[in-house]
Coordinates of C-alpha atoms and ligand atoms in Angstrom, one line a residue:
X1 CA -38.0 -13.1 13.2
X2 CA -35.6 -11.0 15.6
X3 CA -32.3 -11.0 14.1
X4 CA -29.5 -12.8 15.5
X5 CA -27.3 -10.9 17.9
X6 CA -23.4 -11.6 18.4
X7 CA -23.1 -13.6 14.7
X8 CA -19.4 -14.5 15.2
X9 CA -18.0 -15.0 11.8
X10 CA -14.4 -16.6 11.7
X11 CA -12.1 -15.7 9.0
X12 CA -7.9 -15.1 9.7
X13 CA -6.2 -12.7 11.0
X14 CA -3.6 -10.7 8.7
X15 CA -3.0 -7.8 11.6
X16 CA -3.9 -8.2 15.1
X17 CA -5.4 -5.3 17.2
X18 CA -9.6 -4.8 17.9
X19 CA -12.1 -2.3 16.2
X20 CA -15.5 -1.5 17.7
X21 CA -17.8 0.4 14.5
X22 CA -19.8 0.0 11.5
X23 CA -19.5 -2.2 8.8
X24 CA -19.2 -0.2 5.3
X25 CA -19.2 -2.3 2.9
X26 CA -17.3 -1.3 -0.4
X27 CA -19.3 0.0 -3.0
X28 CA -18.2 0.3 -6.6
X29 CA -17.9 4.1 -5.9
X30 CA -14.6 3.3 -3.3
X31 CA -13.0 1.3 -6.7
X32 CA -10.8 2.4 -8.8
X33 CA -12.4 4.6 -11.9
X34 CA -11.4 2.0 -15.1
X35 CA -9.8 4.5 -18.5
X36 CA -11.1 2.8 -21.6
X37 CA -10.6 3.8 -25.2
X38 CA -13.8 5.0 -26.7
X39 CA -14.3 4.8 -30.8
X40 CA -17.1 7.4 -30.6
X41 CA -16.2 10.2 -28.7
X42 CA -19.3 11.9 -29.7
X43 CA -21.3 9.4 -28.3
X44 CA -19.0 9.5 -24.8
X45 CA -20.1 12.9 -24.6
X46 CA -23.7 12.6 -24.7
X47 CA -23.6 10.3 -22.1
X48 CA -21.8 13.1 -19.8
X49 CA -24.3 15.4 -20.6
X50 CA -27.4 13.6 -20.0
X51 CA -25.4 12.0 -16.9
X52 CA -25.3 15.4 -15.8
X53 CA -29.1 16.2 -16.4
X54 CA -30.1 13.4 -14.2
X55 CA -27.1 14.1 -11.2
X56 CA -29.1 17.8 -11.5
X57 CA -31.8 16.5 -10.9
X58 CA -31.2 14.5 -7.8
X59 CA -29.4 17.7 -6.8
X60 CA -33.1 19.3 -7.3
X61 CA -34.6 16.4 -5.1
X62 CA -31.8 16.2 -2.3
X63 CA -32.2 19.9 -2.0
X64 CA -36.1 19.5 -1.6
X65 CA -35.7 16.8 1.4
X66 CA -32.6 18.9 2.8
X67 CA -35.3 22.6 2.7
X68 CA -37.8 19.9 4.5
X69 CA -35.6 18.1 7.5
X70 CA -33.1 21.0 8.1
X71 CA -34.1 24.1 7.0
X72 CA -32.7 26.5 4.0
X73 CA -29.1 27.1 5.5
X74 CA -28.2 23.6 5.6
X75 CA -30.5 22.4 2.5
X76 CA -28.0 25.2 0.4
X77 CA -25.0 22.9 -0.3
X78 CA -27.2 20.8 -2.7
X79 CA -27.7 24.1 -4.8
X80 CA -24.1 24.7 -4.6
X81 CA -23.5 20.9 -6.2
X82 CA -25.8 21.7 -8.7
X83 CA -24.1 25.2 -9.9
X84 CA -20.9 23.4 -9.6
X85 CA -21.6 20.3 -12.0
X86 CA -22.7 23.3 -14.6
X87 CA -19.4 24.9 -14.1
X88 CA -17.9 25.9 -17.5
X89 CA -14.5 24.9 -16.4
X90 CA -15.1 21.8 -15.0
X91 CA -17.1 20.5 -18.1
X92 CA -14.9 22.0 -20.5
X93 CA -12.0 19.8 -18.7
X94 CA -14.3 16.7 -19.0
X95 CA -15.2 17.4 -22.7
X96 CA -11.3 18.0 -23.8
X97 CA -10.2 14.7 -22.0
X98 CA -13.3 12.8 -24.1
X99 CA -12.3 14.2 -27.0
X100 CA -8.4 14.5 -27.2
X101 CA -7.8 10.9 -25.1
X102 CA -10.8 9.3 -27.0
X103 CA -11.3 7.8 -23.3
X104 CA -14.5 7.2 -21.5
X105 CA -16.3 10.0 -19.7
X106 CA -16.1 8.0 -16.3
X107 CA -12.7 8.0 -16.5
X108 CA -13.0 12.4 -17.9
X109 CA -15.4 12.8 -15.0
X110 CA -12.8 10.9 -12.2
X111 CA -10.1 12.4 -14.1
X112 CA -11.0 15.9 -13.8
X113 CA -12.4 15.6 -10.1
X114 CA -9.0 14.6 -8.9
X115 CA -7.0 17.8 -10.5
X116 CA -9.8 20.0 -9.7
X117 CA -10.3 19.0 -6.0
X118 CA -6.3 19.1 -5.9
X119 CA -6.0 22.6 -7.0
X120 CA -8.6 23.8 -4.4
X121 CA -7.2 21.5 -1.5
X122 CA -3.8 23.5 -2.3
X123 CA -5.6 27.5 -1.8
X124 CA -5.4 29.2 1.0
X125 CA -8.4 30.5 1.4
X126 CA -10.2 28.5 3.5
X127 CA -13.6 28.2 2.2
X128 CA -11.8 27.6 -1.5
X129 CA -10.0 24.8 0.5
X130 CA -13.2 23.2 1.1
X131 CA -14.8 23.2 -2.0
X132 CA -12.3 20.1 -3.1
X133 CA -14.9 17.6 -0.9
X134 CA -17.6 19.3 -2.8
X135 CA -15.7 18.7 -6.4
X136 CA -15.0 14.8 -5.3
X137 CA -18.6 14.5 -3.9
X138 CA -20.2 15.4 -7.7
X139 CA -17.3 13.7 -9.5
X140 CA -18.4 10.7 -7.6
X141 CA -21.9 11.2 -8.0
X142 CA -21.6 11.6 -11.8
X143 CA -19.6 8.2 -12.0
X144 CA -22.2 6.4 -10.3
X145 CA -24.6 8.1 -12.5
X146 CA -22.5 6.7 -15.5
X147 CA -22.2 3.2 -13.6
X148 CA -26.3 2.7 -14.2
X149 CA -26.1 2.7 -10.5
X150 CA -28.7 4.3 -8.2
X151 CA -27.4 6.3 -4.9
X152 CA -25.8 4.8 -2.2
X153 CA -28.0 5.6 1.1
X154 CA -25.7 3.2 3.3
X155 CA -22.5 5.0 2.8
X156 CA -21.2 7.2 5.4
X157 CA -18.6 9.4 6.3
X158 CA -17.6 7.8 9.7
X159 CA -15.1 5.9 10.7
X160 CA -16.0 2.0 9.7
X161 CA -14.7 -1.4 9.0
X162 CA -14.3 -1.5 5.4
X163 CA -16.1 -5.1 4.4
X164 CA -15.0 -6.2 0.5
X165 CA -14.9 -9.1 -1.5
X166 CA -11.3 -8.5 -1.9
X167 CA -8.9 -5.3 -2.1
X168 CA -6.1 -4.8 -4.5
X169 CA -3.3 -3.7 -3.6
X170 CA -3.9 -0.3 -5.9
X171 CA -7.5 -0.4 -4.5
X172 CA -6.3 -0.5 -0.9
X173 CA -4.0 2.5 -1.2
X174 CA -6.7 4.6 -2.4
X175 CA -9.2 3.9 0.4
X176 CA -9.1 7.2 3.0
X177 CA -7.5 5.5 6.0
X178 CA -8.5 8.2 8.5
X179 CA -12.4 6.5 7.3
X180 CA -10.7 3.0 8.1
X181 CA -11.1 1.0 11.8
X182 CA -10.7 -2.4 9.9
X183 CA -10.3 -4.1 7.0
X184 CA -12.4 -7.6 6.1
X185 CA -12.1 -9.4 2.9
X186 CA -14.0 -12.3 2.1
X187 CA -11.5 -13.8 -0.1
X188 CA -7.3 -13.1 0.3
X189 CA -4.6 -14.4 2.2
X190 CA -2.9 -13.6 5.1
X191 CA 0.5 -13.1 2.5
X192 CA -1.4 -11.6 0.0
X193 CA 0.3 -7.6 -0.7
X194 CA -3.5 -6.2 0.7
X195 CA -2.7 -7.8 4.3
X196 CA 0.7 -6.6 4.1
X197 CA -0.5 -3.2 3.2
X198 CA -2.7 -3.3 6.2
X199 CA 0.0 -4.0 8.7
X200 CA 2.1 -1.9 6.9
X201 CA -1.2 1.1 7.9
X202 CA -1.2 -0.6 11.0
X203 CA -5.0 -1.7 10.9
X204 CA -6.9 -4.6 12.3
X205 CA -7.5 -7.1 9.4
X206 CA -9.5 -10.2 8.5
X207 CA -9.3 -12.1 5.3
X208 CA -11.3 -15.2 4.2
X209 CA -14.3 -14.0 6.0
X210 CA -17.6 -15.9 4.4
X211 CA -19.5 -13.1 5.8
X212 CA -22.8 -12.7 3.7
X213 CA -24.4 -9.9 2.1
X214 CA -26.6 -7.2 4.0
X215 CA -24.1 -6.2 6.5
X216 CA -23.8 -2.9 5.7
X217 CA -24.2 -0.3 8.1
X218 CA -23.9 -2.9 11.1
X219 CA -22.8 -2.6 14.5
X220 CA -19.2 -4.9 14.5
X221 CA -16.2 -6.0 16.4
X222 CA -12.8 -7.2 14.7
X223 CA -10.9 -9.5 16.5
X224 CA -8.0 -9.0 14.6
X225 CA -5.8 -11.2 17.0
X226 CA -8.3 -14.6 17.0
X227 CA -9.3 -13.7 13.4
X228 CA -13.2 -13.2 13.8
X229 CA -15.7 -11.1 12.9
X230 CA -18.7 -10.3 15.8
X231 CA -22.1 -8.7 14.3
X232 CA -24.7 -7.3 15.8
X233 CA -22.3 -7.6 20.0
X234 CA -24.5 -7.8 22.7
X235 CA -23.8 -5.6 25.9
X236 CA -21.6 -7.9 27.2
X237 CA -19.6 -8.8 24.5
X238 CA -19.2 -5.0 23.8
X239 CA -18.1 -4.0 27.2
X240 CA -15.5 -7.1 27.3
X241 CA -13.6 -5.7 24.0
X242 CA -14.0 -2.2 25.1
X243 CA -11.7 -3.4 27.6
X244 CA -10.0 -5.3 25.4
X245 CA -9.6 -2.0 23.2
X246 CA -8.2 -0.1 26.4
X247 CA -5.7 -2.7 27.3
X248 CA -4.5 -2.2 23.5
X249 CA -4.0 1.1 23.9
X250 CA -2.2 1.3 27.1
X251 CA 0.8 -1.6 25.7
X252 CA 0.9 1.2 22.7
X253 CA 1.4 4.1 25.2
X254 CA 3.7 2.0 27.8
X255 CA 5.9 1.2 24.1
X256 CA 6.0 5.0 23.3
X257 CA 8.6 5.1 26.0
X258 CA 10.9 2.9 24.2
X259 CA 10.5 4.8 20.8
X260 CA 13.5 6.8 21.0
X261 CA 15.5 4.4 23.0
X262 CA 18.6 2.5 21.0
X263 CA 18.2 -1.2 19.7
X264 CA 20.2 -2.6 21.9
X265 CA 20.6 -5.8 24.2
X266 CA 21.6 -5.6 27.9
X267 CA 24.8 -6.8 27.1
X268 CA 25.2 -4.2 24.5
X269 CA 24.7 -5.9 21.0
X270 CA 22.9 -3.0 18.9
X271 CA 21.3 -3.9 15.8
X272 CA 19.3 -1.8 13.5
X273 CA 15.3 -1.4 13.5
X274 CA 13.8 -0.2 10.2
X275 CA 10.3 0.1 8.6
X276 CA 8.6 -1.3 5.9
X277 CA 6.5 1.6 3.3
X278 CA 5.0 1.6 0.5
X279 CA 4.8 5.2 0.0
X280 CA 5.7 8.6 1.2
X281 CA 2.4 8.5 2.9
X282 CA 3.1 6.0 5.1
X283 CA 6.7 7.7 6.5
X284 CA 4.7 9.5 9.2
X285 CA 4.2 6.2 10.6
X286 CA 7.5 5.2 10.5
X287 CA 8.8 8.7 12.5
X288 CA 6.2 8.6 14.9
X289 CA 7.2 4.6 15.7
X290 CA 11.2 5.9 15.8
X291 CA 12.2 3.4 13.3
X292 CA 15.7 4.2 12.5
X293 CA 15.6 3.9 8.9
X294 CA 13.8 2.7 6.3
X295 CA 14.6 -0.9 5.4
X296 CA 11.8 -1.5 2.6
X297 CA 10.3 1.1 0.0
X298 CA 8.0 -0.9 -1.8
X299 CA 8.4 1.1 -4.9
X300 CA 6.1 -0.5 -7.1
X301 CA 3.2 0.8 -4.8
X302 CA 4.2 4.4 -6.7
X303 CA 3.1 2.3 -10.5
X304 CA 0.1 0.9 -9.0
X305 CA -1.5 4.1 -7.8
X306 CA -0.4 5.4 -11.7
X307 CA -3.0 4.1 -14.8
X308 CA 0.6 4.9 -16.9
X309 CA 3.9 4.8 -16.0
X310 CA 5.0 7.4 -13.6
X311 CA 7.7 9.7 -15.2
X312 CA 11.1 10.0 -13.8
X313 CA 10.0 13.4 -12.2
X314 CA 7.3 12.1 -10.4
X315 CA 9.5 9.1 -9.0
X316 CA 12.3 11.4 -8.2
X317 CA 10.1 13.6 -6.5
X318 CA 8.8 10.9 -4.4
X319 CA 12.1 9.4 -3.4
X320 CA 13.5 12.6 -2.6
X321 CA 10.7 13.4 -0.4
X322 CA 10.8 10.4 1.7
X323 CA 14.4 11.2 1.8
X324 CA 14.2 14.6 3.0
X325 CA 11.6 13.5 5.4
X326 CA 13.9 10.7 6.9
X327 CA 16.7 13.6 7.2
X328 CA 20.0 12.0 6.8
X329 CA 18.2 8.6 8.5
X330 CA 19.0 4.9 5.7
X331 CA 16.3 4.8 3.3
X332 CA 16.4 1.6 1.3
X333 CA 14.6 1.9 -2.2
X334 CA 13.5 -1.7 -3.9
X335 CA 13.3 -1.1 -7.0
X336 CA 10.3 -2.1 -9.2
X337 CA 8.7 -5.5 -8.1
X338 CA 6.0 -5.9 -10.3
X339 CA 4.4 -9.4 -11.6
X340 CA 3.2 -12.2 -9.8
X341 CA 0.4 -11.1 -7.6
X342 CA 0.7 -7.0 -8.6
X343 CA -0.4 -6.6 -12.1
X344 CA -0.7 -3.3 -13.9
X345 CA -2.9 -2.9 -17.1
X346 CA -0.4 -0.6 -18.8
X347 CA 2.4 -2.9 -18.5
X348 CA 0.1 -5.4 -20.3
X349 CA 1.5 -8.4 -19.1
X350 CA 0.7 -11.6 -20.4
X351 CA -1.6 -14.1 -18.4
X352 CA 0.7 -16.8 -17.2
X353 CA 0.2 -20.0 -15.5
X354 CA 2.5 -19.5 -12.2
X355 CA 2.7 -15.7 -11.8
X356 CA 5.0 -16.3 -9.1
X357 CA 7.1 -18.4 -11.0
X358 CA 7.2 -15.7 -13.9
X359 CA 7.6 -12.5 -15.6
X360 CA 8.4 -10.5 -12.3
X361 CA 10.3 -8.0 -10.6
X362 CA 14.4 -7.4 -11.8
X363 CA 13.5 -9.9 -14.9
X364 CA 10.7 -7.2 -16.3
X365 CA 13.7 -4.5 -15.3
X366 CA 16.8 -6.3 -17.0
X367 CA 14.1 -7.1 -20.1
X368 CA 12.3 -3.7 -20.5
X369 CA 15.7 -1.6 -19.3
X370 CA 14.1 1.7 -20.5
X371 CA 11.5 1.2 -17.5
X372 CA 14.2 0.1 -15.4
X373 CA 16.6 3.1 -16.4
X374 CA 13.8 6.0 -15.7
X375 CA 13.3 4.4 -12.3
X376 CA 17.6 4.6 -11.9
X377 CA 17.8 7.8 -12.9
X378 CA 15.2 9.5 -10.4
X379 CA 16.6 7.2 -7.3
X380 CA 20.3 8.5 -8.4
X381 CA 18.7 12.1 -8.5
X382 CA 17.3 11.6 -5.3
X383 CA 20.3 10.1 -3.7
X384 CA 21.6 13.6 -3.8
X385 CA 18.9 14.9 -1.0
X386 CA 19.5 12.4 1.6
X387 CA 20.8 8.6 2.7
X388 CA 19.3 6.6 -0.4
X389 CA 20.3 2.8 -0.6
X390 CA 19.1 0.8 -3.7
X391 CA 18.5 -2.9 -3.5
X392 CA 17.1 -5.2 -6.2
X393 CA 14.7 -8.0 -6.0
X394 CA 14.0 -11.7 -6.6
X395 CA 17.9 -11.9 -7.5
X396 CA 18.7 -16.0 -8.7
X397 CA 22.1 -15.1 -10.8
X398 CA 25.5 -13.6 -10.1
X399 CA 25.0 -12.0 -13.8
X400 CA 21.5 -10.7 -13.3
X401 CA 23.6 -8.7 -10.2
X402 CA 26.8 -7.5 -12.9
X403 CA 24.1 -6.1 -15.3
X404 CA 22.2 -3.9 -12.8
X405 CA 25.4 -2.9 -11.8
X406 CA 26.4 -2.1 -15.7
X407 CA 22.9 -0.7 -16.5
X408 CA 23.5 1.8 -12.8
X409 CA 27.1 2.6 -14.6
X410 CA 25.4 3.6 -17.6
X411 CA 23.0 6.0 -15.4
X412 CA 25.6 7.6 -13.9
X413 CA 27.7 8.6 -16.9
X414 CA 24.4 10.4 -18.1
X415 CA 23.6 11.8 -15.3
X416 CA 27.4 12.8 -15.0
X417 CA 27.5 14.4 -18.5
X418 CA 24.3 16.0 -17.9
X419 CA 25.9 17.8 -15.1
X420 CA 22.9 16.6 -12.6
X421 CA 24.1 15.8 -9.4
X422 CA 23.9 12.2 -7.3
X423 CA 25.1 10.7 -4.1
X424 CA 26.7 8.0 -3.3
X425 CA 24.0 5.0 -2.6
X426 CA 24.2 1.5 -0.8
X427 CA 23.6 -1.1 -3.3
X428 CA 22.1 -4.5 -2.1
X429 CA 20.1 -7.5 -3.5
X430 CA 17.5 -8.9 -1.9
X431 CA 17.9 -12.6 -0.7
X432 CA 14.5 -14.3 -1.5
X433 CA 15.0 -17.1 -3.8
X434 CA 16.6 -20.5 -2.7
X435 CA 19.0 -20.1 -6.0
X436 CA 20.5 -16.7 -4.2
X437 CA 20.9 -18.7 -0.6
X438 CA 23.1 -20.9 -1.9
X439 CA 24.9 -18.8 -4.1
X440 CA 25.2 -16.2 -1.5
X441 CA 29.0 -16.4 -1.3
X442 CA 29.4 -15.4 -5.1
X443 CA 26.9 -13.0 -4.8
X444 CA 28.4 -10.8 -1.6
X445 CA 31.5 -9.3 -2.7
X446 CA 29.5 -7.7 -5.3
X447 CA 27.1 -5.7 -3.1
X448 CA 26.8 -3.7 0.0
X449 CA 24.0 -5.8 1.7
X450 CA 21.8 -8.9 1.9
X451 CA 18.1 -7.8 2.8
X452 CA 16.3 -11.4 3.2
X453 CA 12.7 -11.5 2.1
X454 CA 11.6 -13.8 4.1
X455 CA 7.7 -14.4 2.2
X456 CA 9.2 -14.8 -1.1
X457 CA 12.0 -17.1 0.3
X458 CA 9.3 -19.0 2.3
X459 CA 7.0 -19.6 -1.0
X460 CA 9.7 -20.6 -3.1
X461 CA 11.6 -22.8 -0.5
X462 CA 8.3 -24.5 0.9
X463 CA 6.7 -24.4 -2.5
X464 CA 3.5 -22.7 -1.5
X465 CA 2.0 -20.1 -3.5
X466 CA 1.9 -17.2 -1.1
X467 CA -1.7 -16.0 -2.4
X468 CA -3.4 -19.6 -1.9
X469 CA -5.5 -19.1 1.1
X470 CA -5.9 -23.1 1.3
X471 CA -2.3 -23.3 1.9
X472 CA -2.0 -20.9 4.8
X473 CA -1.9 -24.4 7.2
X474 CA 1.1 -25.6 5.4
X475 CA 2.6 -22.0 5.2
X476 CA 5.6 -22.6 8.5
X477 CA 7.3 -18.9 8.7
X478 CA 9.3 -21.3 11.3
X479 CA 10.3 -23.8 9.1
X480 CA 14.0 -25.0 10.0
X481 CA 14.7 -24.9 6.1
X482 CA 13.7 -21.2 6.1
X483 CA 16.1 -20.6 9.5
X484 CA 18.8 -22.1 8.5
X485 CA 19.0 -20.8 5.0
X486 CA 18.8 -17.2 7.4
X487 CA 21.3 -18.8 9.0
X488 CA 23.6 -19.4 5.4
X489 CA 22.8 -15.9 4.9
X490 CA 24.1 -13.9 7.7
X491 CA 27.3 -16.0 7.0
X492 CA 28.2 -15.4 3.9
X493 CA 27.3 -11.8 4.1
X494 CA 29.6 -11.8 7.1
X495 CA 32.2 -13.5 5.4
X496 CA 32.6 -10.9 2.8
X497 CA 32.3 -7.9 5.1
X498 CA 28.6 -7.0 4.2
X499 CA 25.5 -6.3 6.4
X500 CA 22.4 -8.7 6.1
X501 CA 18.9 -7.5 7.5
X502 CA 15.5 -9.1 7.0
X503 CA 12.8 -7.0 5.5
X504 CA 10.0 -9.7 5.2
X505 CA 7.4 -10.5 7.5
X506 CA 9.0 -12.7 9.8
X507 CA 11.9 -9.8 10.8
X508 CA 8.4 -8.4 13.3
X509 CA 8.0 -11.8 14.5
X510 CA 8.7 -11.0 18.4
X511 CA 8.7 -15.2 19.3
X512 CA 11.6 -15.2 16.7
X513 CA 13.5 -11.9 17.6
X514 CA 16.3 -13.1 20.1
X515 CA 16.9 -16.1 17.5
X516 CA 17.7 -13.7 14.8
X517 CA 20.1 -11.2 17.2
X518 CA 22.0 -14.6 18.3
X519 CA 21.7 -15.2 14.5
X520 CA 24.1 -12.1 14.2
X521 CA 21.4 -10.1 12.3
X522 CA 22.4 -6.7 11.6
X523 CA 19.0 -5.5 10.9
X524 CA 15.6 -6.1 10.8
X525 CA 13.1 -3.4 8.8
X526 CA 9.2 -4.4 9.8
X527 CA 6.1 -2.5 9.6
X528 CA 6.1 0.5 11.6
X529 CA 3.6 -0.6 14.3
X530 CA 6.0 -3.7 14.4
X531 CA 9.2 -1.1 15.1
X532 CA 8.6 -1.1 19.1
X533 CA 7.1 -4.7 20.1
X534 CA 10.5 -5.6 18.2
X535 CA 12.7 -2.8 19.8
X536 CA 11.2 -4.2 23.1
X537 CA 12.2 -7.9 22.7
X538 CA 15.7 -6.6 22.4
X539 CA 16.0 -4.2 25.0
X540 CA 15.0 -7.2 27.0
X541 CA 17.5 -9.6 25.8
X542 CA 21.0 -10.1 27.4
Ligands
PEP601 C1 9.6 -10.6 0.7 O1 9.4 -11.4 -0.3 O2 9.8 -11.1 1.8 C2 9.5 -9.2 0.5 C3 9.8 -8.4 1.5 O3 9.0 -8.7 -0.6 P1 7.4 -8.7 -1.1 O4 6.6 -9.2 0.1 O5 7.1 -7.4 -1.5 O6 7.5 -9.7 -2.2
MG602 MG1 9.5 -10.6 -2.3

């Protein structure tokens, strides 16, 4: 039977915009390596070793194949693979983490790949340089070895839509984006952190997706704008969203010319535009879209990437990189916002029956204030190396603000005595629970800022679980509850001589844009592909 051609599959759209590629779809190898305890080391260890045998031995076969199809030259790289995986150095390294973590040798083997294809990555000699693909490439193909699993002959090394059952947040981050054209999920929502993360990349995305298996290696198109997956397009359909693709482009390049341009109405109301990151990788993004700040440092993406906590160093070095980077330019650091829909192993949270009603976010921080005062201490440090703002989420209580502030007051008198130097950072709560609306006028005089999350506020106000696909219907980002409690907002914050800015999805939502300047919104921080449409609908506005 001839297979069907142009199989639309309709899902819905978490970021608009069109790919044209293959469909990849996610193999176990793309996931996240799991680190176990192991009682029997010993017996961890003979499983790397006959792991390796076996990953030799496909080596031996490959290389056979290769010396057939393409000749000696090219066939050599398999032989290379194979003297690498006997490498003293690199076993040694797998062996000692076995045996001194009493961890499983997936976890050695992924482990050791990482810090070995990071040392050569950092040489300078070129052909060193590239021998960190080759480390990563046996790494992977000794994990997969470990897995039970045979190889994977549809992956590739182009470009493709990524197709999954569903991404993690800490999944997602780890995917190579320059490999990514679009992202489809069969499960997800539209709210969910993973289609935030993908706006926040600025790539075409499609959740809830009942696409079935088998797809791998297709020919697709990602509609990301009418939330639909085509398989298999047929000349017609291809050359209508080539067009389509083209059109894209040219809105992007006619936006460029608004990228250093001010935020500001034709009348002359100036407000600022900020971005949205989750990481120092993402601040490229946000300088090459001329946000003026950053409005939203998802810190918590920095513990996600970790399988531990991440040391006050590594934090410190992070901040004061994105910092640096942003040269003098706002960059607003939330601090950790953890629980509900972004769980960590090592925190070892309990199951609970509404996450989002839960052990979350500046209640883990005020309850585990040793966590809370190694992430202080490395924003304070970093505050020193550029325009650091700090700002607290899912706020409900006056007192919940006076003990950050005590617990920050504590920081600084170590930091002080320790003779390590600090700036002097903005200090604002986030305005995402109805509790904090009302309250807003007892909570303003004791910050610097309001930055409104609107998908929190939206979820709590509406009561909809933000992560229940079912409920996306019901889910009104327009709800007059949610605008005027914006509304109440800006107010009190204005009352007590305090900026307010929005930093949740609905600050890039151009059909709302004018509302929120006439609002008397001081500042809006979207994802950085959102920083121009939104700089546009002002410039346009009297
Ligand atoms: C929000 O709730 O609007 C927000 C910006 O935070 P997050 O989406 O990370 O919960
Ligand atoms: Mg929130």
């Amino acid at each position: 039977m001839a297979e069907e051609r142009n199989k639309i599959i309709e899902g819905k759209s978490a970021f608009s915009g069109i790919a044209i590629g293959p469909i990849r779809e996610l193999t176990k190898k793309n996931k996240v390596v799991r680190r176990n305890h192991v009682d029997d080391a010993d017996a961890e260890l003979k499983r790397f070793e006959s792991a390796k045998e076996q990953a030799i031995e496909e080596l031996g076969q490959l290389y056979e194949k290769a010396l057939a199809q393409v000749g000696e030259e090219n066939a050599a790289i398999f032989e290379v693979h194979q003297m690498m995986l006997e490498d003293e150095d690199y076993c040694d390294s797998v062996h000692n983490i076995i045996t001194s973590q009493q961890v499983n040798a997936e976890y050695a083997v992924a482990s050791t790949g990482d810090n070995f294809s990071e040392m050569f990555a950092s040489m300078d000699d070129e052909y060193m340089k590239a021998r960190a693909a080759d480390v990563k490439d046996i790494s992977e193909r000794l994990i997969r070895v470990l897995e039970g699993k045979s190889e994977d002959v549809g992956d590739s090394q182009e470009a493709s839509i990524i197709l999954a059952d569903d991404l993690a947040p800490s999944e997602t981050i780890q995917l190579d984006r320059s490999k990514i054209l679009a992202f489809v999920t069969r499960a997800g929502s539209t709210n969910s952190h993973t289609a935030i993360l993908a706006r926040t990349m600025n790539i075409p995305a499609l959740v809830c997706v009942p696409a079935e298996e088998g797809l791998d290696g297709k020919q697709a198109i990602v509609d990301g704008k009418q939330g639909r997956l085509i398989v298999d397009p047929d000349e017609a359909t291809l050359k209508e969203y080539e067009a389509k693709l083209k059109e894209e482009q040219r809105h992007r390049e006619l936006l460029v010319a608004l990228k250093d341009k001010a935020t500001r109405t034709k009348s002359g109301r100036e407000i600022r535009l900020y971005a949205n990151i989750g990481g120092v990788s993402d601040v490229g993004a946000v300088l090459m879209n001329g946000a003026e700040g950053i409005g939203l440092f998802r810190s918590e993406f920095l513990y996600l990437e970790k399988d531990e906590y991440p040391s006050e160093e590594d934090q410190f070095q992070a901040y004061r990189k994105v910092a640096e980077m942003m040269a003098g330019k706002q960059v607003i650091i939330r601090t950790l916002d953890i629980g509900a829909d972004k769980k960590i192993d090592y925190f070892s949270l309990d199951t609970e029956e509404n996450p989002a009603l839960g052990y979350r976010a500046v209640r883990i921080c005020l309850d585990r204030p040793e966590i809370f005062k190694t992430q202080l201490r490395a924003l304070y440090r970093a505050s020193a190396y550029g325009n650091i703002a700090i700002m607290v989420p899912m706020i409900i209580s006056r007192w919940e603000v006076l003990k950050v502030k005590d617990i920050i007051e504590e920081v600084k008198a170590e930091l002080t005595a320790q003779k390590i130097p600090f700036g002097n950072p903005e200090f604002g709560i986030m305005i995402e629970t109805p509790a904090a609306v009302v309250i807003a006028d007892d909570l303003a005089p004791e910050v610097d800022f309001f930055s409104i999350g609107t998908n929190d506020l939206t979820q709590y106000t509406l009561a909809i679980d933000r992560q229940n696909a079912k409920l996306d219907t019901f889910y009104d980002a327009h709800h007059p509850a949610v605008l005027k409690m914006i509304q109440m907002i800006i107010d009190s914050a204005h009352k007590a001589g305090i900026w307010a800015g929005i930093c949740g999805e609905l600050g890039a939502d151009t059909e709302l844009t004018e509302q929120f300047v006439n609002m008397g919104i001081d500042e809006l921080s979207v994802s950085p592909a959102m920083v121009l449409p939104v700089r546009e609908r002002v410039v346009e506005m009297d």
